Coordinates of C-alpha atoms in Angstrom, one line a residue:
M1229 CA 1.3 -1.3 8.5
K1230 CA 1.6 2.3 7.8
M1231 CA 0.9 2.2 4.1
L1232 CA -2.2 0.2 4.6
T1233 CA -4.1 3.3 5.6
T1234 CA -3.3 5.0 2.3
T1235 CA -4.4 1.9 0.4
F1236 CA -7.7 1.8 2.3
C1237 CA -8.3 5.5 1.4
S1238 CA -7.8 4.7 -2.2
L1239 CA -10.3 1.8 -2.0
V1240 CA -12.9 3.9 -0.3
T1241 CA -12.8 6.3 -3.2
S1242 CA -13.0 3.4 -5.7
N1243 CA -16.0 1.9 -3.9
T1244 CA -17.8 5.3 -3.9
L1245 CA -17.4 5.3 -7.6
F1246 CA -18.6 1.7 -7.7
K1247 CA -21.8 2.8 -5.9
R1248 CA -22.4 5.5 -8.3
G1249 CA -21.8 3.1 -11.1
V1250 CA -24.3 0.7 -9.6
S1251 CA -26.9 3.4 -9.3
L1252 CA -26.4 4.5 -12.9
A1253 CA -26.5 0.9 -14.2
L1254 CA -29.5 0.2 -12.0
W1255 CA -31.3 3.3 -13.3
C1256 CA -30.7 2.3 -16.9
L1257 CA -31.9 -1.3 -16.1
L1258 CA -35.0 -0.1 -14.4
M1259 CA -35.9 2.3 -17.2
S1260 CA -35.6 -0.5 -19.7
F1261 CA -37.6 -2.8 -17.5
S1262 CA -40.4 -0.3 -16.9
S1263 CA -40.8 0.4 -20.6
A1264 CA -40.9 -3.3 -21.5
A1265 CA -42.6 -4.7 -18.5
V1266 CA -46.2 -4.3 -19.7
S1267 CA -45.6 -5.5 -23.2
Q1268 CA -43.9 -8.6 -21.8
A1269 CA -46.7 -9.3 -19.4
T1270 CA -49.5 -8.8 -21.9
N1271 CA -47.7 -10.9 -24.5
K1272 CA -47.1 -13.8 -22.2
S1273 CA -49.2 -15.4 -19.5
V1274 CA -50.5 -12.8 -17.1
T1275 CA -54.3 -12.9 -16.8
P1276 CA -56.3 -10.3 -18.7
Y1277 CA -57.2 -8.5 -15.5
T1278 CA -53.6 -8.3 -14.4
G1279 CA -52.6 -7.1 -17.9
K1280 CA -55.2 -4.4 -17.7
K1281 CA -53.9 -3.2 -14.4
L1282 CA -50.3 -3.2 -15.7
V1283 CA -51.2 -1.1 -18.7
Q1284 CA -53.1 1.4 -16.5
A1285 CA -50.1 1.7 -14.1
S1286 CA -47.7 2.0 -17.0
Q1287 CA -49.7 4.9 -18.5
L1288 CA -49.7 6.7 -15.1
A1289 CA -45.9 6.1 -14.7
Q1290 CA -45.2 7.5 -18.1
E1291 CA -47.2 10.6 -17.1
E1292 CA -44.9 10.8 -14.0
H1293 CA -47.7 9.8 -11.7
L1294 CA -45.6 7.1 -10.0
L1295 CA -47.6 7.1 -6.7
K1296 CA -50.8 6.6 -8.5
A1297 CA -49.2 3.8 -10.6
I1298 CA -48.1 2.2 -7.4
E1299 CA -51.6 2.6 -5.9
V1300 CA -53.2 0.8 -8.9
L1301 CA -50.9 -2.2 -8.6
N1302 CA -51.3 -2.3 -4.8
G1303 CA -55.0 -2.2 -5.1
F1304 CA -55.6 -5.8 -6.3
I1305 CA -54.2 -9.2 -5.5
P1306 CA -53.2 -11.4 -8.5
N1307 CA -54.5 -14.9 -8.6
N1308 CA -51.4 -16.9 -9.6
D1309 CA -47.7 -16.9 -8.8
Y1310 CA -46.6 -15.6 -12.2
D1311 CA -48.9 -12.6 -12.0
K1312 CA -47.8 -11.9 -8.4
A1313 CA -44.1 -12.2 -9.4
F1314 CA -44.5 -9.9 -12.4
V1315 CA -46.6 -7.3 -10.6
N1316 CA -44.2 -7.2 -7.7
R1317 CA -41.3 -6.9 -10.1
V1318 CA -42.9 -3.8 -11.7
L1319 CA -43.8 -2.4 -8.2
G1320 CA -40.2 -2.8 -7.3
I1321 CA -39.2 -0.6 -10.3
Y1322 CA -41.8 2.0 -9.5
Y1323 CA -40.9 2.2 -5.8
W1324 CA -37.3 2.7 -6.7
Q1325 CA -38.1 5.4 -9.2
A1326 CA -40.3 7.0 -6.5
E1327 CA -37.3 6.9 -4.1
Q1328 CA -38.8 4.4 -1.8
P1329 CA -36.0 1.8 -1.6
K1330 CA -37.3 -0.2 1.3
Q1331 CA -40.6 -0.9 -0.4
S1332 CA -38.7 -1.6 -3.7
I1333 CA -36.6 -4.2 -1.9
R1334 CA -39.8 -5.8 -0.3
A1335 CA -41.6 -6.0 -3.7
L1336 CA -38.5 -7.4 -5.5
T1337 CA -37.9 -9.9 -2.8
T1338 CA -41.5 -11.1 -3.0
S1339 CA -41.1 -11.4 -6.8
T1340 CA -37.9 -13.4 -6.7
N1341 CA -39.0 -15.6 -3.9
L1342 CA -41.9 -16.9 -5.9
H1343 CA -39.5 -18.3 -8.6
A1344 CA -42.3 -17.9 -11.1
L1345 CA -40.7 -15.7 -13.7
E1346 CA -38.9 -16.9 -16.9
P1347 CA -35.2 -17.5 -16.2
K1348 CA -34.0 -14.3 -17.9
A1349 CA -36.5 -12.1 -16.0
Q1350 CA -35.7 -14.0 -12.8
W1351 CA -32.0 -13.4 -13.3
Q1352 CA -32.5 -9.7 -14.1
T1353 CA -34.9 -9.1 -11.2
Q1354 CA -32.6 -10.9 -8.7
R1355 CA -29.7 -8.8 -9.9
M1356 CA -31.7 -5.7 -9.6
L1357 CA -32.5 -6.6 -6.0
G1358 CA -28.8 -7.1 -5.3
D1359 CA -27.9 -3.7 -6.7
I1360 CA -30.6 -1.9 -4.7
L1361 CA -29.5 -3.7 -1.5
Y1362 CA -25.9 -2.7 -2.2
S1363 CA -26.9 1.0 -2.8
Q1364 CA -28.6 0.9 0.6
Q1365 CA -25.4 -0.5 2.1
N1366 CA -27.0 -3.7 3.1
F1367 CA -24.0 -5.6 1.9
A1368 CA -24.7 -9.0 3.5
A1369 CA -28.2 -9.2 1.8
A1370 CA -26.6 -7.9 -1.4
V1371 CA -24.2 -10.8 -1.4
L1372 CA -27.0 -13.3 -0.9
A1373 CA -29.1 -11.7 -3.7
Y1374 CA -26.1 -11.7 -6.1
Q1375 CA -25.3 -15.3 -5.3
K1376 CA -29.0 -16.3 -5.9
T1377 CA -28.6 -14.5 -9.3
L1378 CA -25.7 -16.6 -10.3
A1379 CA -27.7 -19.7 -9.2
V1380 CA -30.5 -18.9 -11.7
K1381 CA -30.4 -21.4 -14.5
Y1382 CA -30.5 -19.0 -17.4
D1383 CA -29.1 -20.3 -20.6
A1384 CA -28.6 -17.3 -22.8
K1385 CA -28.8 -17.9 -26.6
G1386 CA -27.4 -16.2 -29.6
N1387 CA -26.5 -12.5 -29.3
E1388 CA -27.5 -12.5 -25.6
R1389 CA -24.8 -15.0 -24.6
K1390 CA -22.0 -12.4 -24.8
M1391 CA -23.9 -9.9 -22.8
H1392 CA -24.9 -12.4 -20.2
A1393 CA -21.2 -13.5 -19.8
K1394 CA -20.3 -9.8 -19.3
E1395 CA -23.0 -9.4 -16.6
V1396 CA -21.9 -12.6 -14.8
N1397 CA -18.4 -11.1 -14.7
Q1398 CA -19.7 -7.9 -13.3
L1399 CA -21.5 -9.8 -10.6
Y1400 CA -18.2 -11.3 -9.4
F1401 CA -16.9 -7.8 -8.9
R1402 CA -20.0 -6.7 -7.1
I1403 CA -19.9 -9.7 -4.8
A1404 CA -16.2 -9.0 -4.0
A1405 CA -17.1 -5.4 -3.3
S1406 CA -19.9 -6.4 -1.0
Y1407 CA -17.6 -8.7 0.9
Y1408 CA -15.0 -5.9 1.0
Q1409 CA -17.4 -3.6 2.7
Q1410 CA -18.0 -6.4 5.3
Q1411 CA -14.2 -6.9 5.7
N1412 CA -14.6 -10.6 4.7
W1413 CA -11.1 -10.7 3.2
Q1414 CA -11.1 -14.4 2.3
Q1415 CA -14.2 -14.0 0.2
V1416 CA -13.0 -10.8 -1.4
R1417 CA -9.9 -12.7 -2.5
R1418 CA -12.0 -15.6 -3.8
Y1419 CA -14.4 -13.6 -5.9
I1420 CA -12.0 -11.0 -7.2
A1421 CA -10.0 -13.9 -8.6
Y1422 CA -13.0 -14.8 -10.7
Y1423 CA -13.4 -11.3 -12.1
R1424 CA -11.9 -10.4 -15.5
A1425 CA -11.6 -6.6 -15.7
P1426 CA -12.5 -5.3 -19.2
D1427 CA -10.2 -2.2 -19.1
A1428 CA -7.3 -0.7 -17.2
K1429 CA -9.5 1.5 -14.9
Q1430 CA -11.5 -1.5 -13.7
T1431 CA -8.3 -3.6 -13.4
L1432 CA -6.9 -1.0 -11.1
Q1433 CA -10.1 -1.0 -8.9
A1434 CA -10.0 -4.8 -8.7
L1435 CA -6.3 -4.9 -7.9
R1436 CA -6.7 -2.3 -5.1
M1437 CA -9.4 -4.4 -3.6
Q1438 CA -7.4 -7.6 -3.9
V1439 CA -4.2 -6.2 -2.4
V1440 CA -6.0 -5.0 0.7
A1441 CA -7.6 -8.4 1.2
E1442 CA -4.1 -10.1 0.8
L1443 CA -2.5 -7.7 3.2
R1444 CA -5.2 -8.3 5.8
L1445 CA -4.9 -12.0 5.3
K1446 CA -1.1 -11.6 5.6
Q1447 CA -0.7 -13.4 2.3
W1448 CA 2.6 -11.6 1.7
K1449 CA 3.7 -13.5 -1.4
N1450 CA 0.3 -12.9 -3.1
A1451 CA 0.3 -9.3 -2.1
E1452 CA 3.8 -8.9 -3.6
M1453 CA 2.6 -10.1 -7.0
T1454 CA -0.5 -7.9 -6.8
L1455 CA 1.6 -4.9 -5.9
A1456 CA 3.9 -5.6 -8.9
D1457 CA 0.8 -5.4 -11.1
L1458 CA -0.3 -2.2 -9.5
I1459 CA 3.2 -0.7 -10.0
R1460 CA 3.0 -1.6 -13.7
L1461 CA -0.3 0.3 -13.9
E1462 CA 0.7 3.2 -11.7
P1463 CA 4.5 3.5 -11.7
N1464 CA 4.4 7.0 -10.2
N1465 CA 2.2 5.9 -7.2
K1466 CA 4.7 6.1 -4.3
G1467 CA 2.3 4.1 -2.1
W1468 CA 2.6 0.9 -4.2
W1469 CA 6.4 1.0 -4.0
Q1470 CA 6.4 1.6 -0.3
Q1471 CA 3.9 -1.2 0.3
Q1472 CA 5.9 -3.5 -1.9
I1473 CA 9.0 -2.9 0.1
S1474 CA 7.1 -3.4 3.3
V1475 CA 5.7 -6.8 2.1
Q1476 CA 9.1 -7.9 1.0
L1477 CA 10.5 -7.1 4.4
Q1478 CA 7.7 -9.0 6.0
Q1479 CA 9.0 -12.1 4.1
K1480 CA 12.6 -11.2 5.2
R1481 CA 13.5 -10.7 1.5
T1482 CA 15.7 -7.7 2.2
Q1483 CA 17.6 -8.1 -1.1
A1484 CA 14.3 -7.9 -3.0
A1485 CA 13.3 -4.9 -0.9
L1486 CA 16.6 -3.2 -1.7
E1487 CA 16.1 -3.8 -5.4
T1488 CA 12.6 -2.4 -5.2
Y1489 CA 13.9 0.7 -3.5
A1490 CA 16.6 1.1 -6.1
L1491 CA 13.9 0.8 -8.9
A1492 CA 11.7 3.3 -7.1
K1493 CA 14.6 5.7 -6.9
Q1494 CA 15.2 5.2 -10.6
Q1495 CA 11.5 5.8 -11.3
S1496 CA 11.7 9.0 -9.4
I1497 CA 14.5 10.2 -11.7
I1498 CA 12.6 9.2 -14.8
S1499 CA 9.4 10.9 -13.5
K1500 CA 11.1 14.2 -12.8
Q1501 CA 12.4 14.2 -16.4
S1502 CA 9.1 13.4 -17.9
L1503 CA 6.2 15.7 -18.8
I1504 CA 4.0 14.4 -16.0
S1505 CA 6.0 16.0 -13.3
K1506 CA 2.9 16.8 -11.3
Q1507 CA 2.5 13.0 -10.8
A1508 CA 6.2 12.3 -10.4
L1509 CA 7.3 9.8 -7.9
T1510 CA 9.5 11.6 -5.4
F1511 CA 11.9 10.4 -2.7
N1512 CA 11.7 12.1 0.7
I1513 CA 14.2 12.1 3.5
N1514 CA 12.8 8.9 5.1
D1515 CA 12.9 7.1 1.8
Y1516 CA 16.6 7.9 1.4
K1517 CA 17.4 6.8 5.0
T1518 CA 15.5 3.6 4.6
L1519 CA 17.3 2.8 1.3
A1520 CA 20.6 3.5 3.0
Q1521 CA 19.7 1.2 5.9
L1522 CA 18.7 -1.6 3.5
Y1523 CA 22.1 -1.3 1.7
A1524 CA 23.9 -1.4 5.1
Q1525 CA 21.9 -4.4 6.2
N1526 CA 22.8 -6.2 2.9
K1527 CA 26.5 -5.5 3.6
I1528 CA 26.9 -2.7 1.0
P1529 CA 27.8 0.1 3.3
E1530 CA 29.7 2.1 0.6
R1531 CA 26.4 2.4 -1.3
A1532 CA 24.6 3.3 1.8
A1533 CA 26.9 6.2 2.4
R1534 CA 26.5 7.4 -1.2
I1535 CA 22.7 7.3 -0.8
L1536 CA 23.1 9.7 2.1
D1537 CA 25.2 11.9 0.0
D1538 CA 22.3 12.0 -2.5
M1539 CA 20.0 12.9 0.4
F1540 CA 22.2 15.7 1.6
A1541 CA 22.3 17.1 -2.0
Q1542 CA 18.5 16.9 -2.4
F1543 CA 17.6 18.0 1.1
P1544 CA 20.4 20.1 2.6
D1545 CA 18.5 20.4 5.9
S1546 CA 18.8 16.6 6.3
K1547 CA 22.5 17.0 6.9
T1548 CA 22.0 16.7 10.6
I1549 CA 24.7 15.6 13.0
A1550 CA 22.9 12.2 13.5
N1551 CA 22.7 11.6 9.7
Q1552 CA 26.3 12.7 9.2
K1553 CA 27.4 10.3 12.0
R1554 CA 25.5 7.5 10.3
Q1555 CA 27.3 8.3 7.0
A1556 CA 30.7 8.4 8.7
Q1557 CA 30.0 5.0 10.2
Y1558 CA 29.0 3.6 6.8
W1559 CA 32.2 4.9 5.2
Q1560 CA 34.3 3.4 8.0
I1561 CA 32.5 0.0 7.7
A1562 CA 33.1 0.1 4.0
R1563 CA 36.8 0.8 4.6
E1564 CA 36.6 3.9 2.5
W1565 CA 39.1 5.6 4.7
P1566 CA 39.5 9.0 3.1
Q1567 CA 35.7 9.5 3.0
A1568 CA 35.4 8.3 6.6
I1569 CA 38.1 10.7 7.8
S1570 CA 36.5 13.6 5.9
A1571 CA 33.1 12.7 7.4
W1572 CA 34.5 12.6 11.0
Q1573 CA 36.4 15.8 10.5
S1574 CA 33.2 17.5 9.3
L1575 CA 31.4 16.2 12.3
A1576 CA 34.1 17.3 14.8
H1577 CA 33.9 20.8 13.5
R1578 CA 30.2 20.8 14.4
D1579 CA 30.5 18.9 17.6
A1580 CA 33.8 18.5 19.5
Q1581 CA 32.9 15.0 20.9
Y1582 CA 33.6 13.6 17.4
Y1583 CA 37.3 14.5 17.7
W1584 CA 37.8 11.2 19.5
P1585 CA 36.6 8.8 16.7
L1586 CA 38.5 11.0 14.3
T1587 CA 41.7 10.6 16.3
Q1588 CA 41.2 6.9 16.6
L1589 CA 40.8 6.5 12.8
L1590 CA 43.7 8.8 12.0
I1591 CA 46.0 6.7 14.3
Q1592 CA 44.6 3.5 12.8
Q1593 CA 45.4 4.7 9.3
K1594 CA 48.9 5.9 10.3
H1595 CA 48.1 9.6 9.8
Y1596 CA 50.1 10.4 12.9
A1597 CA 50.8 14.0 12.2
Q1598 CA 47.1 14.8 11.6
A1599 CA 46.2 12.8 14.7
N1600 CA 48.7 14.7 16.9
K1601 CA 46.9 18.0 15.9
V1602 CA 43.5 16.9 17.1
I1603 CA 44.1 14.4 19.9
D1604 CA 44.1 16.9 22.7
Q1605 CA 40.7 18.2 21.6
A1606 CA 39.4 14.7 22.0
K1607 CA 40.6 14.3 25.6
P1608 CA 37.3 15.5 27.3
Y1609 CA 35.3 13.0 25.3
A1610 CA 37.3 9.8 25.8
K1611 CA 37.9 7.4 28.8
F1612 CA 41.1 8.2 30.6
N1613 CA 42.8 4.9 30.0
E1614 CA 41.7 4.7 26.3
F1615 CA 42.9 8.3 25.7
A1616 CA 46.2 7.7 27.5
L1617 CA 47.0 4.5 25.5
A1618 CA 46.2 6.3 22.2
K1619 CA 48.4 9.1 23.2
I1620 CA 51.2 6.8 24.1
Q1621 CA 50.9 5.0 20.8
L1622 CA 50.8 8.3 18.9
L1623 CA 53.9 9.7 20.6
Y1624 CA 55.7 6.4 20.0
R1625 CA 54.9 6.5 16.3
L1626 CA 56.2 10.1 16.2
D1627 CA 59.4 8.9 17.7
K1628 CA 58.8 10.9 20.9
Y1629 CA 59.9 8.0 23.2
N1630 CA 60.5 10.1 26.3
D1631 CA 57.1 11.8 26.0
A1632 CA 55.5 8.4 25.4
L1633 CA 57.3 6.9 28.5
A1634 CA 56.2 9.8 30.7
Q1635 CA 52.6 9.3 29.5
A1636 CA 52.8 5.6 30.2
K1637 CA 54.0 6.2 33.8
R1638 CA 51.3 8.7 34.5
L1639 CA 48.7 6.2 33.3
N1640 CA 50.2 3.5 35.4
E1641 CA 50.1 5.7 38.5
K1642 CA 46.5 6.6 38.1
Q1643 CA 45.2 3.3 36.7
P1644 CA 47.7 0.5 36.9
S1645 CA 47.3 -2.0 34.1
A1646 CA 49.2 -4.6 32.2
S1647 CA 49.0 -2.5 29.1
A1648 CA 50.6 0.5 30.8
Q1649 CA 53.4 -1.6 32.4
T1650 CA 54.1 -3.3 29.0
W1651 CA 54.6 0.1 27.4
I1652 CA 56.9 1.3 30.3
V1653 CA 59.1 -1.8 29.9
Y1654 CA 59.2 -1.5 26.1
L1655 CA 60.0 2.2 26.0
E1656 CA 62.6 2.0 28.7
N1657 CA 64.4 -0.7 26.7
K1658 CA 64.0 1.5 23.6
L1659 CA 65.7 4.4 25.3
Q1660 CA 68.7 2.4 26.6

C-alpha cells in the first residue's frame, strides 16, 4: 500500500529517537551502578580480596583510567559465583564506558548467567545487557535479554514498587521495538498491547509501531481503530487520513471511507483557518478526485460533481478535458440537466468531439432549437446510423416533416434498417 512507505519512514525516525533514549538511559544507569557498585559489594558478601580489587578499580575509574581499572579486575579470578557475577557486572559497566561494547556484552552475559546476584541487581544487570544489545542492533539477543529480565523474580518493596512497575512497562516497549526491527509483526502487536504510554509523545510512538504491525498482518479492523487514535493525536497528519481510507476500502467499507474523506476535507478547511497553517492538512488534486469517485461509487453523483467544482476552483490547472468529462458524466448521472448541458457545452468548445453527447442530451431534454444549432458539428464524431436517427428525430420535433422524411430515406438507402423504414412509413402518413 502506498501510504505504508510514509508510515515506515515515520517509524524509522521514532526508533532512532528510541535508540538515543536507550543510550541516555543506559548511560545514567551505568553511572549510578558504577558509583554504587563497590559500596554494594563491600557491604555485602564479596570476599575481602575481591572487595579490595573492586575498590582499587573504582578509584582508577574515577580518575578516568578505565583501561587500568579493567586490567585490575581482569587480573584475578574470583573464588565464588557471587564474586564472579559482581566483578563481571562492574567490568561490563567499565567496558561500556570505555566504548568496548562487545566485551561489555560478554562480561554482563557472564554475570547474568551465573544467577548469583540479588534479585534487584540481577534484574538491573539483565536489563542493562538488553539495552546494550539493542544499541548494537542485535535485536534478537536484546529480546531474549529483556524477556529474561521480566522473568527475574524481583519483588520490589515500598517506594521502589512504583519505579519497578514503570521499568517493567518500559521493557514492554523495548521488546516491541526489538521485534519491530526484526519485522516480527505478531510479537510487535502482542507486546505493544501490554505497554501503557505515560505521555502523548510516547503514545504516538507506540501507535505508529502498532499500526505498521497491524497493516503488515492485514488486521484491517484493528488498524482502523489504531489509525483513529493517531488521527485524534495528529489531526493534521495527512498520512493517517489517507491510510485510514485505504484500510476502510480494504474492508469494502466505502461509506466509511467516504465519511473519512469528508472529515479530512473539513479538517483541511479548519487547519487553513487556524494559526498552525504550516502544519495544515491540505487536499491535493488526487485527494479531490478520489473523494469524487467515492461519492460516485456510493451513488451520490451530484456530490461527486460538486467536489470536482471545488477542485477546479482550488487548482485551476486540474480543469483538464478528462476531468471535465468526468464531471459532465456525474452531472448527467445525477439528472442535474442544466449543469450537465453546461458541462458538455464547455467541453465541446474545447474539443469538438463532445458536440455529439451534447446534442444527444439536448434532444433528450427537448431543447430542440439548441440541438439544431450544434448537431451538424457533431456529425464527424458520431456513427452514421446513430447520427441520422438523431437528425430525423430532431427534424420531426421541429415540425420539419419533409426534411425528416428525406433524411430517413437517405439512411435507408445507405443502411437499411427497421428503424429507418418505421420513420419513413410514419412520416409519409403524417404528410398525407
